[in-house]
């Protein structure tokens, strides 16, 4: 599967279970890890909390499905 190019693609992929919220989250965190040393844009990160929320979304997607940006 090609990488989604828009927020809508990501959201729809998670809603349809074509991608997991955890996968999306890990990809975003990996990208952040790669560019943060050059950007210096963040003082703190909430990596574990973000991954925990993504796992929660994956476990109980029906509870989160109506959220406009679920999985993004």
Short mmCIF file of N, CA, C and O in Angstrom, two decimals:
data_model
loop_
_atom_site.label_atom_id
_atom_site.label_comp_id
_atom_site.label_asym_id
_atom_site.label_seq_id
_atom_site.Cartn_x
_atom_site.Cartn_y
_atom_site.Cartn_z
N UNK A 1 0.84 -1.18 0.00
CA UNK A 1 0.00 0.00 0.00
C UNK A 1 0.88 1.24 0.00
O UNK A 1 1.85 1.33 0.73
N UNK A 2 0.52 2.22 -0.82
CA UNK A 2 1.29 3.45 -0.84
C UNK A 2 0.99 4.28 0.40
O UNK A 2 -0.06 4.14 1.02
N UNK A 3 1.90 5.14 0.73
CA UNK A 3 1.72 5.99 1.89
C UNK A 3 0.62 7.01 1.61
O UNK A 3 0.57 7.59 0.53
N UNK A 4 -0.25 7.24 2.58
CA UNK A 4 -1.29 8.26 2.42
C UNK A 4 -0.65 9.63 2.22
O UNK A 4 0.42 9.89 2.76
N UNK A 5 -1.31 10.47 1.48
CA UNK A 5 -0.75 11.79 1.21
C UNK A 5 -1.50 12.91 1.90
O UNK A 5 -1.02 14.03 1.93
N UNK A 6 -2.68 12.63 2.42
CA UNK A 6 -3.45 13.67 3.09
C UNK A 6 -3.94 13.17 4.45
O UNK A 6 -3.96 11.97 4.71
N UNK A 7 -4.33 14.12 5.26
CA UNK A 7 -4.92 13.77 6.55
C UNK A 7 -6.16 12.91 6.34
O UNK A 7 -6.38 11.93 7.05
N UNK A 8 -6.95 13.25 5.34
CA UNK A 8 -8.15 12.47 5.04
C UNK A 8 -7.80 11.02 4.69
O UNK A 8 -8.46 10.09 5.12
N UNK A 9 -6.73 10.83 3.89
CA UNK A 9 -6.29 9.48 3.54
C UNK A 9 -5.90 8.68 4.79
O UNK A 9 -6.23 7.50 4.91
N UNK A 10 -5.19 9.34 5.69
CA UNK A 10 -4.78 8.66 6.94
C UNK A 10 -6.00 8.30 7.75
O UNK A 10 -6.16 7.16 8.19
N UNK A 11 -6.88 9.27 7.97
CA UNK A 11 -8.09 9.03 8.75
C UNK A 11 -8.92 7.90 8.16
O UNK A 11 -9.34 6.98 8.86
N UNK A 12 -9.14 7.94 6.86
CA UNK A 12 -9.95 6.91 6.21
C UNK A 12 -9.28 5.55 6.28
O UNK A 12 -9.95 4.53 6.47
N UNK A 13 -7.96 5.52 6.14
CA UNK A 13 -7.24 4.26 6.25
C UNK A 13 -7.37 3.63 7.62
O UNK A 13 -7.55 2.41 7.74
N UNK A 14 -7.32 4.45 8.66
CA UNK A 14 -7.50 3.93 10.03
C UNK A 14 -8.95 3.48 10.22
O UNK A 14 -9.19 2.39 10.75
N UNK A 15 -9.90 4.28 9.78
CA UNK A 15 -11.32 3.90 9.93
C UNK A 15 -11.64 2.60 9.22
O UNK A 15 -12.46 1.81 9.68
N UNK A 16 -11.00 2.37 8.08
CA UNK A 16 -11.24 1.16 7.29
C UNK A 16 -10.32 0.00 7.70
O UNK A 16 -10.36 -1.07 7.10
N UNK A 17 -9.48 0.26 8.67
CA UNK A 17 -8.49 -0.71 9.17
C UNK A 17 -7.48 -1.13 8.11
O UNK A 17 -6.91 -2.20 8.17
N UNK A 18 -7.26 -0.26 7.13
CA UNK A 18 -6.20 -0.50 6.15
C UNK A 18 -4.84 -0.19 6.77
O UNK A 18 -3.82 -0.72 6.35
N UNK A 19 -4.85 0.71 7.76
CA UNK A 19 -3.67 1.04 8.55
C UNK A 19 -4.11 1.11 9.99
O UNK A 19 -5.25 1.44 10.29
N UNK A 20 -3.19 0.86 10.88
CA UNK A 20 -3.51 0.98 12.30
C UNK A 20 -3.10 2.36 12.79
O UNK A 20 -2.19 2.99 12.24
N UNK A 21 -3.77 2.83 13.81
CA UNK A 21 -3.40 4.10 14.42
C UNK A 21 -1.98 4.00 14.99
O UNK A 21 -1.22 4.97 14.93
N UNK A 22 -1.62 2.83 15.48
CA UNK A 22 -0.27 2.63 16.02
C UNK A 22 0.78 2.77 14.93
O UNK A 22 1.84 3.37 15.14
N UNK A 23 0.50 2.23 13.76
CA UNK A 23 1.42 2.33 12.63
C UNK A 23 1.59 3.79 12.22
O UNK A 23 2.72 4.25 11.98
N UNK A 24 0.50 4.52 12.14
CA UNK A 24 0.54 5.93 11.78
C UNK A 24 1.34 6.70 12.82
O UNK A 24 2.20 7.53 12.48
N UNK A 25 1.08 6.42 14.08
CA UNK A 25 1.76 7.11 15.17
C UNK A 25 3.26 6.84 15.15
O UNK A 25 4.07 7.76 15.25
N UNK A 26 3.63 5.58 15.00
CA UNK A 26 5.06 5.24 14.95
C UNK A 26 5.77 5.91 13.78
O UNK A 26 6.89 6.39 13.91
N UNK A 27 5.11 5.95 12.63
CA UNK A 27 5.70 6.60 11.46
C UNK A 27 5.91 8.10 11.71
O UNK A 27 6.96 8.65 11.36
N UNK A 28 4.94 8.74 12.33
CA UNK A 28 5.07 10.16 12.64
C UNK A 28 6.18 10.40 13.66
O UNK A 28 6.97 11.34 13.52
N UNK A 29 6.24 9.56 14.68
CA UNK A 29 7.28 9.71 15.70
C UNK A 29 8.67 9.43 15.12
O UNK A 29 9.64 10.12 15.46
N UNK A 30 8.77 8.46 14.24
CA UNK A 30 10.06 8.17 13.59
C UNK A 30 10.51 9.36 12.74
O UNK A 30 11.69 9.73 12.75
N UNK A 31 9.57 9.96 12.03
CA UNK A 31 9.89 11.13 11.21
C UNK A 31 10.32 12.29 12.11
O UNK A 31 11.29 13.00 11.82
N UNK A 32 9.61 12.48 13.20
CA UNK A 32 9.98 13.53 14.15
C UNK A 32 11.37 13.30 14.71
O UNK A 32 12.18 14.23 14.79
N UNK A 33 11.68 12.06 15.07
CA UNK A 33 13.02 11.74 15.57
C UNK A 33 14.09 12.08 14.54
O UNK A 33 15.20 12.50 14.90
N UNK A 34 13.78 11.89 13.27
CA UNK A 34 14.75 12.14 12.20
C UNK A 34 15.01 13.63 11.98
O UNK A 34 16.14 14.02 11.67
N UNK A 35 13.99 14.44 12.13
CA UNK A 35 14.15 15.87 11.81
C UNK A 35 14.33 16.78 13.02
O UNK A 35 14.83 17.89 12.88
N UNK A 36 13.95 16.32 14.19
CA UNK A 36 14.03 17.18 15.38
C UNK A 36 15.43 17.69 15.67
O UNK A 36 15.59 18.86 16.05
N UNK A 37 16.49 16.89 15.48
CA UNK A 37 17.82 17.44 15.75
C UNK A 37 18.16 18.67 14.90
O UNK A 37 18.98 19.49 15.30
N UNK A 38 17.51 18.82 13.77
CA UNK A 38 17.75 19.96 12.90
C UNK A 38 16.77 21.10 13.16
O UNK A 38 17.08 22.26 12.95
N UNK A 39 15.56 20.75 13.62
CA UNK A 39 14.52 21.75 13.84
C UNK A 39 14.58 22.40 15.22
O UNK A 39 14.31 23.58 15.36
N UNK A 40 14.85 21.59 16.22
CA UNK A 40 14.81 22.05 17.62
C UNK A 40 13.46 22.71 17.91
O UNK A 40 13.40 23.79 18.48
N UNK A 41 12.38 22.04 17.52
CA UNK A 41 11.04 22.62 17.64
C UNK A 41 10.31 22.18 18.91
O UNK A 41 9.29 22.78 19.25
N UNK A 42 10.79 21.15 19.59
CA UNK A 42 10.07 20.61 20.73
C UNK A 42 10.94 20.60 21.98
O UNK A 42 12.12 20.24 21.92
N UNK A 43 10.35 21.00 23.10
CA UNK A 43 11.04 20.91 24.38
C UNK A 43 10.85 19.54 25.01
O UNK A 43 11.74 19.01 25.65
N UNK A 44 9.65 19.00 24.86
CA UNK A 44 9.34 17.69 25.43
C UNK A 44 8.53 16.89 24.41
O UNK A 44 7.92 17.45 23.51
N UNK A 45 8.54 15.60 24.61
CA UNK A 45 7.75 14.73 23.76
C UNK A 45 6.90 13.81 24.62
O UNK A 45 7.24 13.54 25.76
N UNK A 46 5.82 13.37 24.08
CA UNK A 46 4.91 12.47 24.80
C UNK A 46 4.79 11.17 24.03
O UNK A 46 3.69 10.70 23.75
N UNK A 47 5.93 10.60 23.65
CA UNK A 47 5.97 9.41 22.81
C UNK A 47 5.14 8.27 23.40
O UNK A 47 4.31 7.69 22.71
N UNK A 48 5.38 7.93 24.64
CA UNK A 48 4.67 6.80 25.25
C UNK A 48 3.17 7.05 25.35
O UNK A 48 2.37 6.15 25.11
N UNK A 49 2.78 8.28 25.66
CA UNK A 49 1.36 8.61 25.74
C UNK A 49 0.72 8.53 24.35
O UNK A 49 -0.41 8.05 24.22
N UNK A 50 1.42 9.00 23.34
CA UNK A 50 0.88 8.95 21.98
C UNK A 50 0.70 7.50 21.52
O UNK A 50 -0.34 7.15 20.94
N UNK A 51 1.69 6.66 21.80
CA UNK A 51 1.59 5.26 21.41
C UNK A 51 0.49 4.54 22.19
O UNK A 51 -0.22 3.70 21.63
N UNK A 52 0.33 4.90 23.46
CA UNK A 52 -0.73 4.29 24.27
C UNK A 52 -2.11 4.66 23.72
O UNK A 52 -3.00 3.82 23.63
N UNK A 53 -2.30 5.92 23.33
CA UNK A 53 -3.58 6.35 22.77
C UNK A 53 -3.82 5.66 21.43
O UNK A 53 -4.93 5.21 21.14
N UNK A 54 -2.80 5.54 20.61
CA UNK A 54 -2.95 4.86 19.32
C UNK A 54 -3.34 3.40 19.54
O UNK A 54 -4.22 2.88 18.83
N UNK A 55 -2.71 2.74 20.49
CA UNK A 55 -3.07 1.35 20.81
C UNK A 55 -4.52 1.26 21.28
O UNK A 55 -5.25 0.34 20.91
N UNK A 56 -4.95 2.23 22.07
CA UNK A 56 -6.34 2.26 22.56
C UNK A 56 -7.31 2.42 21.38
O UNK A 56 -8.34 1.74 21.33
N UNK A 57 -6.98 3.27 20.44
CA UNK A 57 -7.81 3.45 19.25
C UNK A 57 -7.90 2.15 18.47
O UNK A 57 -8.98 1.74 18.03
N UNK A 58 -6.76 1.47 18.30
CA UNK A 58 -6.76 0.21 17.55
C UNK A 58 -7.59 -0.86 18.25
O UNK A 58 -8.27 -1.65 17.59
N UNK A 59 -7.54 -0.91 19.57
CA UNK A 59 -8.29 -1.92 20.31
C UNK A 59 -9.80 -1.68 20.28
O UNK A 59 -10.58 -2.63 20.28
N UNK A 60 -10.21 -0.42 20.26
CA UNK A 60 -11.63 -0.10 20.36
C UNK A 60 -12.01 0.98 19.35
O UNK A 60 -12.49 2.05 19.71
N UNK A 61 -11.79 0.69 18.08
CA UNK A 61 -12.01 1.68 17.02
C UNK A 61 -13.45 2.17 16.99
O UNK A 61 -13.70 3.35 16.73
N UNK A 62 -14.41 1.32 17.27
CA UNK A 62 -15.81 1.75 17.22
C UNK A 62 -16.08 2.91 18.16
O UNK A 62 -16.88 3.79 17.87
N UNK A 63 -15.41 2.93 19.29
CA UNK A 63 -15.58 4.02 20.26
C UNK A 63 -15.05 5.34 19.71
O UNK A 63 -15.56 6.41 20.04
N UNK A 64 -14.04 5.28 18.87
CA UNK A 64 -13.36 6.47 18.37
C UNK A 64 -13.76 6.84 16.95
O UNK A 64 -13.42 7.92 16.47
N UNK A 65 -14.46 5.97 16.24
CA UNK A 65 -14.70 6.11 14.81
C UNK A 65 -15.32 7.46 14.41
O UNK A 65 -15.02 7.99 13.35
N UNK A 66 -16.18 8.03 15.24
CA UNK A 66 -16.86 9.27 14.86
C UNK A 66 -16.01 10.52 15.09
O UNK A 66 -16.42 11.61 14.74
N UNK A 67 -14.82 10.36 15.64
CA UNK A 67 -13.93 11.51 15.84
C UNK A 67 -13.39 11.96 14.48
O UNK A 67 -12.93 11.14 13.69
N UNK A 68 -13.42 13.24 14.19
CA UNK A 68 -13.05 13.72 12.87
C UNK A 68 -11.62 13.35 12.43
O UNK A 68 -11.38 13.14 11.26
N UNK A 69 -10.70 13.28 13.37
CA UNK A 69 -9.30 13.01 13.02
C UNK A 69 -8.79 11.72 13.66
O UNK A 69 -7.61 11.61 13.97
N UNK A 70 -9.65 10.74 13.80
CA UNK A 70 -9.22 9.49 14.43
C UNK A 70 -8.02 8.91 13.69
O UNK A 70 -7.99 8.83 12.48
N UNK A 71 -6.97 8.60 14.44
CA UNK A 71 -5.78 7.99 13.89
C UNK A 71 -4.76 8.94 13.31
O UNK A 71 -3.69 8.54 12.91
N UNK A 72 -5.09 10.23 13.27
CA UNK A 72 -4.17 11.21 12.67
C UNK A 72 -3.31 11.80 13.76
O UNK A 72 -3.77 12.19 14.79
#
